[in-house]
Amino acid sequence: MKLRYRTISNTIGFVIFISLLSSCSIVKRVKSNEYLVTENVILEDGKKNNEERVNNIIIQKTNSGMQGMFKFPLKLHIYNLARPNIDSIIEANILSNPNKVRRKTNLLSKKQFDKYIESKRNFNSWLKRTGEAPVIYNIDKTEKTASNLNKYYARRGWFNNEVDFEVNKDSNKIAKVAYKIVKHKPYLIDSITPFISSPAIDSLYNDFSKGSYLQKGDQFDEDNYERERERINTYLRNSGFYHFGQDYIRMVIDTIGTNNKVNTELIIADRSIRAEDSVIIRPFKIYKIKAINIFTDDNFDNRFKAISDTTTFKDYTLYSKNKLKFRPKALTDAVFMNKGDIYSDLARSRTSRYLNDLQMFRYPSIDYVENEEDSTLTANIYLEPRKKYTLNFDPEINQSNIQTIGFSFNTGLKIRNIFRGAETLELTAIAAIGASKDRSDDASAFFDINEYGGNIRLTLPRLFTPFNTDKIIPKYMSPNTVINLSATSQQNIGLDKQTLAGILGYNWFPSNTVSNTLDLFNVEFVKNLNTDNYFGVYTNSFDRLNDIARDIDYIDQNESLENPANNFDPADVFIDDVINGNTSLTPQDEDYVSVSNINERKDRLTENNLIFSSSYTYKKNKRENIFDNDFSVFKWRIEFAGNLLTNFSKLIGSSKNDNDNYEIFGVAFSQYLKTEIDYVKYFDFGRHNIFAFRSYAGIAIPYGNSNSIPFAKSFFAGGPNDNRAWTAYNLGPGSSNNTDEFNEANFKIHLSAEQRFGLFGNLRGALFVDVGNIWNILDNVEDEDATFNGFKSLKDIAIGSGFGLRYDFDFFVLRFDVGFKTYDPAQEIDNRWFRDYNFRNAVYNIGINYPF
């Protein structure tokens, strides 16, 4: 009850604080002859324009929070709490009264009294810094905005636009500004006439004029003219014109007497060569690559050393001041320039990108030297190798629901260029020890938990295949091959597992936004070493069995299905008796169904798993950098498991086990199809006001050799990055009210929407709604509440809502979210809305970075 009353009192206090802020007049610090700007509106031909790029033209913006969905200028209210004349107030209320100064000095001491006075000044300064001064209406800024709007619409083709503004001032010292634009008839592009001085460029005009941003009949847009200049420049820079630059391109427009038409002259001048006291004008020429030199160990320490090793490979010359440490082909494969090719910016950028992707060199650079006598270029590539060996060591201290304290040690060794082909080998080892919470013998509980394992990862900067794939996946896509082997072993953690895994995978990157991953072979073997401890781990299932056994008088009310030495054999005997009809329960009884479900779950979670799968992942991320908040991310993954082993078993005529399944090394391997689709979209409305949306769907269908999905491949719901009103694994499946420690299923739907906004400084706020659930479908689970039976099951989608605070540290975001169960499908159908919608039943999440 104390927690409840404390939560209520904190909530009331927060509401009172917000109410006090709201009651404070927003014009408290506005002088009598001044007006606070509370609204800016742009009316375009009488209609409100909400486009961000247009509204950003306004110079005098309102206080943050004044406009938008919530209209609560928090920072202005905080600023208004500060006293503009704090020194005068302190002097009048404290320092001017000797008796008050004497009493406080005797009570606090002279030093503490001085700090007390200083703290008042500092707090007042903090309010001013944290808050935001009122935006006072300024006629000059309004006129400047009107002028900028006129220029903006003119750049978009409305040359004859008219811009006016209207300021509505009231007796409450409030000003609202409306900018009124009348666009009139736009100007359209009519003719484009080229004037090209250099014959070599003029001969290519018919080629590079295709795909122009300037088309006859289109509305004039100055941005398209700039894009056209960039497009022509890119084309010519990739066509051999090494000295060409965008400054040589001019666009001259004529609109006089054209009846709202724009005639354009495209002028491309000759090259200007600056001498000491003159400028020489010459036509542009096409340059070709005469030679390519690769300096393999160019660093500060070697700057005075002479070249000692020279190697020629095909048309490339490799120079080394020490012994050459790379096979020549490993370096030349990263170069997209060839002897005799015309100069190309694209080849240069692809070479630079590929060399960076190798992660073998620091800041590789490419320089060109002009050979005046024959109009050719010599390309010099300078490489500074990174250290061959890199060692890292990461210790951690942790605590969880199974251990009082734990220590883990993670160390890794990275070896670059291990086979002289720019390969990377990474060796990782992990060791962890911990003290368990629930051991009956305190002496043996001291660091009785342990986990250890190792990982070997080899990355090859090419596709490791028996056939040539350059035509399918060219090398500019930076393809690589990953071979990964790992092994881990756990003791006193769950069912004490041993895991062996291996991956042969390929990655390639067609562009900066698209990545592809093909795991050709992904093998995982999981062996449970301590299945007898199942009910020691899944205690909720064990408690449910005890309740049923007592209800039917299978055991006495004070007895348990457990032997004194933590032996759970009686629980297994009870399950067998129920299923075999040796108790009073029948298949029609609810308790019988519960025991059957517990048994099915136990069999599935205690069985050893052999997964032999292949998967493909496509990802398109349009985010340009970490500051880009207007982008989308699309990800699709598909995985097949068990097909190869099934066909092999049939081919060799393998026999099946008692469950009609094939086995490999005594383990029935998994066979399933799994696919996932994930889409994230951000909308940036400016001033830290961002709307983010995520949609996700996944399904894993067992077939052939399996009738269920391995636990590691199942879906779960809840947690700080999912439905935040439920803890991880605590939601679903469907409308079932399970109390299992880990609720999982093989079908999932999830949607999230989040409105993010700035508060003050680097502190951000958010309101969110999370929707989704998990279900079982096309597997061996028969519980109606947990299975998906078509669209009618969508009534069991859970809805969580809440709010959050985030602090942006630039490199990462510290996140705190509070989720409330808005619609809980585990409740009765008529009692699902806002059943536990309170702080007491809320879920509090702490996370790093945004949930999506």
Coordinates of C-alpha atoms in Angstrom, one line a residue, residues 80-477:
N80 CA 9.3 33.1 -16.3
L81 CA 10.0 31.5 -12.9
A82 CA 13.4 33.4 -12.9
R83 CA 13.5 36.8 -11.3
P84 CA 14.9 39.5 -13.6
N85 CA 16.2 41.6 -10.7
I86 CA 17.4 38.8 -8.3
D87 CA 20.1 41.0 -6.8
S88 CA 17.6 43.7 -5.9
I89 CA 15.3 41.1 -4.4
I90 CA 18.0 39.5 -2.3
E91 CA 19.1 43.0 -1.2
A92 CA 15.6 44.1 -0.2
N93 CA 14.5 40.8 1.4
I94 CA 17.6 39.7 3.2
L95 CA 20.8 41.8 3.0
S96 CA 19.1 45.1 3.9
N97 CA 17.8 43.7 7.1
P98 CA 20.8 43.4 9.6
N99 CA 18.8 41.4 12.1
K100 CA 17.8 38.8 9.5
V101 CA 21.4 38.6 8.2
R102 CA 22.6 38.2 11.9
R103 CA 20.1 35.4 12.6
K104 CA 20.9 33.5 9.5
T105 CA 24.7 33.9 10.0
N106 CA 24.4 32.6 13.6
L107 CA 22.3 29.7 12.4
L108 CA 24.4 28.8 9.3
S109 CA 27.8 30.4 9.9
K110 CA 29.2 33.2 7.7
K111 CA 30.6 30.8 5.0
Q112 CA 27.3 28.9 4.7
F113 CA 25.3 32.1 4.6
D114 CA 27.4 33.3 1.7
K115 CA 26.8 30.0 -0.1
Y116 CA 23.1 30.3 0.6
I117 CA 23.0 33.7 -1.1
E118 CA 25.0 32.5 -4.0
S119 CA 22.8 29.5 -4.4
K120 CA 19.8 31.7 -4.9
R121 CA 21.7 33.6 -7.7
N122 CA 22.9 30.4 -9.3
F123 CA 19.4 28.8 -9.3
N124 CA 17.9 32.0 -10.8
S125 CA 20.7 31.8 -13.5
W126 CA 19.9 28.1 -14.1
L127 CA 16.2 28.9 -14.7
K128 CA 17.2 31.5 -17.3
R129 CA 19.7 29.2 -19.0
T130 CA 17.3 26.2 -19.0
G131 CA 14.3 28.2 -20.0
E132 CA 13.7 30.3 -23.0
A133 CA 13.2 34.1 -23.1
P134 CA 9.8 35.3 -24.6
V135 CA 9.9 36.0 -28.3
I136 CA 9.0 39.7 -28.7
Y137 CA 7.4 40.8 -31.9
N138 CA 9.9 42.6 -34.2
I139 CA 8.7 44.4 -37.4
D140 CA 12.1 44.2 -39.1
K141 CA 12.2 40.4 -38.8
T142 CA 8.6 40.2 -40.1
E143 CA 9.5 42.3 -43.2
K144 CA 12.7 40.3 -43.7
T145 CA 10.6 37.1 -43.6
A146 CA 8.1 38.5 -46.2
S147 CA 11.1 39.3 -48.4
N148 CA 12.5 35.8 -48.1
L149 CA 9.1 34.3 -48.9
N150 CA 8.9 36.4 -52.0
K151 CA 12.3 35.1 -53.1
Y152 CA 11.4 31.5 -52.2
Y153 CA 8.3 31.5 -54.4
A154 CA 10.1 33.2 -57.2
R155 CA 12.7 30.4 -57.1
R156 CA 9.8 28.0 -57.6
G157 CA 8.6 29.6 -60.7
W158 CA 6.1 32.2 -59.4
F159 CA 8.0 35.2 -60.5
N160 CA 5.1 37.6 -60.1
N161 CA 4.1 36.5 -56.6
E162 CA 2.9 39.0 -54.0
V163 CA 3.6 38.7 -50.3
D164 CA 1.9 40.7 -47.5
F165 CA 1.6 40.1 -43.8
E166 CA -0.9 40.9 -41.1
V167 CA -0.2 41.2 -37.4
N168 CA -3.0 40.7 -34.9
K169 CA -2.2 42.3 -31.6
D170 CA -4.6 42.1 -28.6
S171 CA -4.8 43.6 -25.2
N172 CA -3.2 40.6 -23.6
K173 CA 0.1 41.5 -25.2
I174 CA -0.2 38.7 -27.7
A175 CA 0.8 38.9 -31.3
K176 CA -0.2 36.5 -34.1
V177 CA 1.4 36.9 -37.5
A178 CA -0.1 35.8 -40.8
Y179 CA 1.9 35.9 -44.0
K180 CA -0.3 36.0 -47.1
I181 CA 1.1 34.9 -50.5
V182 CA -0.7 35.3 -53.8
K183 CA 1.3 33.2 -56.3
H184 CA -0.3 34.1 -59.6
K185 CA 0.5 32.2 -62.8
P186 CA 3.7 30.2 -62.8
Y187 CA 6.5 30.3 -65.4
L188 CA 7.1 27.1 -67.5
I189 CA 10.4 26.0 -69.2
D190 CA 10.2 26.5 -72.9
S191 CA 13.5 26.2 -74.7
I192 CA 17.1 25.0 -73.7
T193 CA 19.9 26.2 -76.0
P194 CA 23.4 24.8 -75.5
F195 CA 26.5 27.0 -76.0
I196 CA 29.5 24.6 -75.5
S197 CA 33.0 25.9 -76.2
S198 CA 35.1 22.7 -76.0
P199 CA 34.6 20.4 -79.0
A200 CA 35.2 17.2 -76.9
I201 CA 32.3 18.2 -74.5
D202 CA 30.1 19.4 -77.3
S203 CA 30.4 16.0 -79.1
L204 CA 28.8 14.4 -76.0
Y205 CA 25.9 16.8 -75.6
N206 CA 23.3 14.4 -77.1
D207 CA 24.4 11.8 -74.6
F208 CA 24.4 13.8 -71.4
S209 CA 21.3 15.8 -72.3
K210 CA 19.3 12.7 -71.8
G211 CA 17.8 12.4 -68.3
S212 CA 17.9 16.2 -67.8
Y213 CA 16.1 17.7 -64.9
L214 CA 15.0 20.5 -67.2
Q215 CA 12.2 19.4 -69.4
K216 CA 10.1 21.6 -71.7
G217 CA 6.7 22.3 -70.1
D218 CA 7.9 21.8 -66.5
Q219 CA 7.4 24.6 -64.0
F220 CA 10.5 26.6 -63.4
D221 CA 12.3 25.5 -60.2
E222 CA 15.7 26.9 -59.3
D223 CA 16.7 23.7 -57.5
N224 CA 16.3 21.7 -60.7
Y225 CA 18.8 24.1 -62.4
E226 CA 21.3 23.4 -59.6
R227 CA 20.7 19.6 -59.8
E228 CA 21.2 19.8 -63.6
R229 CA 24.5 21.5 -63.1
E230 CA 25.6 18.8 -60.7
R231 CA 24.4 16.1 -63.0
I232 CA 26.3 17.4 -66.0
N233 CA 29.4 17.9 -63.9
T234 CA 29.2 14.3 -62.6
Y235 CA 28.7 13.0 -66.1
L236 CA 31.7 14.9 -67.5
R237 CA 34.0 14.1 -64.5
N238 CA 33.2 10.4 -65.2
S239 CA 33.9 10.8 -68.9
G240 CA 37.6 11.7 -68.7
F241 CA 37.5 15.5 -68.1
Y242 CA 39.8 15.5 -65.2
H243 CA 40.1 19.3 -64.9
F244 CA 36.3 20.0 -65.3
G245 CA 34.4 21.6 -62.5
Q246 CA 30.8 22.7 -61.9
D247 CA 31.9 26.4 -62.0
Y248 CA 32.3 26.1 -65.8
I249 CA 28.5 25.5 -66.2
R250 CA 26.2 28.5 -66.3
M251 CA 22.5 28.7 -66.9
V252 CA 21.1 32.0 -68.3
I253 CA 17.3 32.4 -68.3
D254 CA 15.2 34.9 -70.3
T255 CA 11.6 35.7 -69.3
I256 CA 11.1 39.1 -71.1
G257 CA 8.0 39.1 -73.3
T258 CA 7.8 35.3 -73.3
N259 CA 4.2 35.0 -71.9
N260 CA 5.2 33.2 -68.8
K261 CA 7.8 31.0 -70.5
V262 CA 11.4 30.5 -69.6
N263 CA 14.1 30.3 -72.3
T264 CA 17.4 28.9 -71.0
E265 CA 20.9 29.1 -72.3
L266 CA 23.2 26.3 -71.2
I267 CA 26.7 27.7 -71.3
I268 CA 29.8 25.5 -70.8
A269 CA 33.0 27.4 -71.0
D270 CA 36.5 26.3 -71.9
R271 CA 39.1 25.6 -69.3
S272 CA 40.8 28.5 -67.6
I273 CA 44.5 27.9 -66.6
R274 CA 45.9 30.5 -64.3
A275 CA 49.5 31.5 -64.8
E276 CA 51.5 33.9 -62.7
D277 CA 50.2 37.0 -64.4
S278 CA 47.7 35.8 -66.9
V279 CA 44.9 33.4 -67.6
I280 CA 45.1 30.9 -70.5
I281 CA 41.9 29.6 -72.1
R282 CA 42.0 26.1 -73.6
P283 CA 39.5 23.5 -74.6
F284 CA 38.9 20.7 -72.2
K285 CA 40.5 17.4 -73.1
I286 CA 39.8 13.8 -72.1
Y287 CA 42.5 12.3 -69.9
K288 CA 43.4 8.6 -69.7
I289 CA 45.1 6.6 -67.0
K290 CA 48.7 5.9 -68.0
A291 CA 50.0 4.1 -64.9
I292 CA 48.8 3.0 -61.5
N293 CA 51.2 2.9 -58.6
I294 CA 50.3 1.5 -55.2
F295 CA 52.5 2.5 -52.2
T296 CA 51.8 -0.2 -49.7
D297 CA 53.4 1.1 -46.5
D298 CA 53.2 4.8 -46.6
N299 CA 53.4 6.1 -43.0
F300 CA 55.1 8.6 -40.9
D301 CA 57.8 6.2 -39.7
N302 CA 58.8 5.3 -43.2
R303 CA 58.8 8.8 -44.6
F304 CA 62.6 8.9 -45.1
K305 CA 63.1 5.4 -46.2
A306 CA 63.8 4.4 -49.8
I307 CA 61.7 2.0 -51.8
S308 CA 63.2 -1.5 -51.3
D309 CA 60.6 -3.8 -52.9
T310 CA 58.9 -3.3 -56.2
T311 CA 56.4 -5.7 -57.7
T312 CA 54.5 -5.5 -61.0
F313 CA 51.2 -7.3 -61.2
K314 CA 49.2 -7.1 -64.4
D315 CA 49.1 -3.3 -65.1
Y316 CA 49.8 -2.2 -61.5
T317 CA 53.1 -1.4 -59.8
L318 CA 53.4 -2.0 -56.1
Y319 CA 56.1 -0.2 -54.0
S320 CA 57.2 -1.1 -50.5
K321 CA 59.8 0.4 -48.2
N322 CA 59.8 -2.8 -46.3
K323 CA 59.0 -6.3 -47.5
L324 CA 55.6 -6.5 -49.2
K325 CA 53.1 -8.0 -46.7
F326 CA 50.2 -8.4 -49.0
R327 CA 49.6 -10.6 -52.0
P328 CA 49.5 -8.2 -55.0
K329 CA 46.1 -9.5 -56.1
A330 CA 44.5 -8.7 -52.7
L331 CA 45.4 -5.0 -53.3
T332 CA 44.8 -4.7 -57.0
D333 CA 41.3 -6.3 -56.6
A334 CA 40.4 -3.2 -54.6
V335 CA 41.4 -0.8 -57.4
F336 CA 38.7 0.1 -60.0
M337 CA 41.1 2.0 -62.3
N338 CA 42.8 0.2 -65.1
K339 CA 45.6 1.3 -67.4
G340 CA 44.2 2.9 -70.5
D341 CA 40.8 3.8 -69.0
I342 CA 39.6 7.3 -69.2
Y343 CA 39.6 9.2 -65.9
S344 CA 36.5 8.6 -63.8
D345 CA 35.4 10.1 -60.4
L346 CA 33.3 7.0 -59.9
A347 CA 36.3 4.6 -60.2
R348 CA 38.2 6.8 -57.8
S349 CA 35.4 6.8 -55.2
R350 CA 34.8 3.1 -55.5
T351 CA 38.5 2.4 -55.0
S352 CA 38.5 4.5 -51.9
R353 CA 35.4 2.9 -50.5
Y354 CA 36.7 -0.6 -51.1
L355 CA 40.0 0.1 -49.5
N356 CA 38.2 1.5 -46.5
D357 CA 35.9 -1.5 -46.3
L358 CA 38.9 -3.8 -46.1
Q359 CA 39.7 -2.2 -42.7
M360 CA 43.4 -2.9 -43.3
F361 CA 44.5 0.7 -43.8
R362 CA 44.2 4.1 -42.2
Y363 CA 42.8 6.8 -44.4
P364 CA 43.9 5.5 -47.9
S365 CA 44.4 8.4 -50.3
I366 CA 44.5 8.6 -54.1
D367 CA 46.4 11.3 -56.0
Y368 CA 46.7 11.9 -59.7
V369 CA 49.8 13.4 -61.5
E370 CA 49.2 15.0 -64.8
N371 CA 51.5 14.1 -67.7
E372 CA 51.4 17.2 -69.9
E373 CA 53.1 15.7 -72.9
D374 CA 50.4 13.2 -73.7
S375 CA 47.3 14.3 -71.7
T376 CA 47.5 11.3 -69.4
L377 CA 47.4 10.7 -65.6
T378 CA 49.4 8.7 -63.3
A379 CA 47.4 7.4 -60.3
N380 CA 49.2 7.1 -57.0
I381 CA 47.5 5.2 -54.2
Y382 CA 49.0 5.6 -50.7
L383 CA 48.2 3.0 -48.1
E384 CA 49.1 3.0 -44.4
P385 CA 48.5 -0.4 -42.9
R386 CA 46.9 -0.7 -39.5
K387 CA 48.5 -2.8 -36.8
K388 CA 48.5 -6.5 -37.5
Y389 CA 47.3 -7.5 -34.0
T390 CA 44.7 -5.9 -31.9
L391 CA 43.8 -7.2 -28.4
N392 CA 40.8 -6.2 -26.3
F393 CA 39.7 -7.2 -22.8
D394 CA 36.3 -6.4 -21.4
P395 CA 35.4 -7.3 -17.8
E396 CA 31.9 -7.0 -16.5
I397 CA 30.0 -7.3 -13.2
N398 CA 26.4 -8.3 -13.4
Q399 CA 23.4 -9.5 -11.4
S400 CA 20.2 -11.3 -12.6
N401 CA 17.3 -13.3 -11.4
I402 CA 19.4 -16.5 -11.1
Q403 CA 22.5 -15.1 -9.5
T404 CA 23.4 -12.8 -6.7
I405 CA 26.6 -11.6 -8.4
G406 CA 28.5 -12.6 -11.5
F407 CA 31.8 -11.7 -13.2
S408 CA 32.5 -12.2 -16.9
F409 CA 35.6 -11.8 -18.9
N410 CA 35.5 -11.3 -22.6
T411 CA 38.8 -11.1 -24.5
G412 CA 39.4 -10.9 -28.3
L413 CA 42.3 -11.0 -30.6
K414 CA 42.0 -9.5 -34.1
I415 CA 44.7 -10.6 -36.7
R416 CA 44.7 -8.6 -39.9
N417 CA 46.0 -9.9 -43.2
I418 CA 46.5 -13.3 -41.7
F419 CA 47.0 -15.1 -45.1
R420 CA 48.4 -12.0 -46.9
G421 CA 45.1 -11.6 -48.8
A422 CA 43.6 -8.8 -46.6
E423 CA 41.7 -11.4 -44.5
T424 CA 40.8 -10.8 -40.9
L425 CA 40.8 -13.4 -38.2
E426 CA 39.1 -12.7 -34.9
L427 CA 39.5 -15.0 -31.9
T428 CA 37.1 -14.4 -29.0
A429 CA 36.9 -16.1 -25.6
I430 CA 34.4 -15.7 -22.9
A431 CA 34.4 -16.9 -19.3
A432 CA 31.9 -16.1 -16.6
I433 CA 31.3 -17.2 -13.0
G434 CA 28.5 -16.3 -10.6
A435 CA 26.9 -17.2 -7.3
S436 CA 23.4 -18.6 -7.6
K437 CA 20.5 -17.4 -5.5
D438 CA 18.5 -20.6 -5.0
R439 CA 21.0 -23.3 -4.1
S440 CA 20.1 -25.1 -0.9
D441 CA 23.7 -25.7 0.1
D442 CA 25.2 -22.3 0.8
A443 CA 28.7 -23.6 0.6
S444 CA 28.2 -25.0 -3.0
A445 CA 26.4 -21.8 -4.1
F446 CA 29.6 -19.8 -4.0
F447 CA 30.4 -19.2 -7.7
D448 CA 28.6 -22.4 -8.8
I449 CA 27.4 -20.7 -12.0
N450 CA 29.8 -20.7 -14.9
E451 CA 29.8 -20.2 -18.6
Y452 CA 32.7 -20.4 -21.0
G453 CA 33.1 -20.4 -24.7
G454 CA 35.0 -19.3 -27.7
N455 CA 34.4 -17.9 -31.2
I456 CA 36.5 -17.9 -34.4
R457 CA 35.5 -15.6 -37.2
L458 CA 37.3 -15.3 -40.5
T459 CA 36.4 -12.5 -42.9
L460 CA 37.6 -12.8 -46.5
P461 CA 37.3 -9.6 -48.7
R462 CA 35.7 -11.6 -51.6
L463 CA 33.1 -14.3 -52.2
F464 CA 34.6 -17.7 -51.4
T465 CA 32.9 -19.8 -54.0
P466 CA 34.0 -22.5 -56.5
F467 CA 32.8 -20.3 -59.5
N468 CA 33.3 -16.7 -60.6
T469 CA 30.5 -14.4 -59.3
D470 CA 31.8 -11.1 -60.6
K471 CA 29.1 -10.7 -63.2
I472 CA 26.4 -11.3 -60.6
I473 CA 28.0 -9.5 -57.7
P474 CA 30.7 -7.1 -59.1
K475 CA 33.5 -6.2 -56.8
Y476 CA 32.3 -2.5 -56.4
M477 CA 29.7 -4.0 -54.1

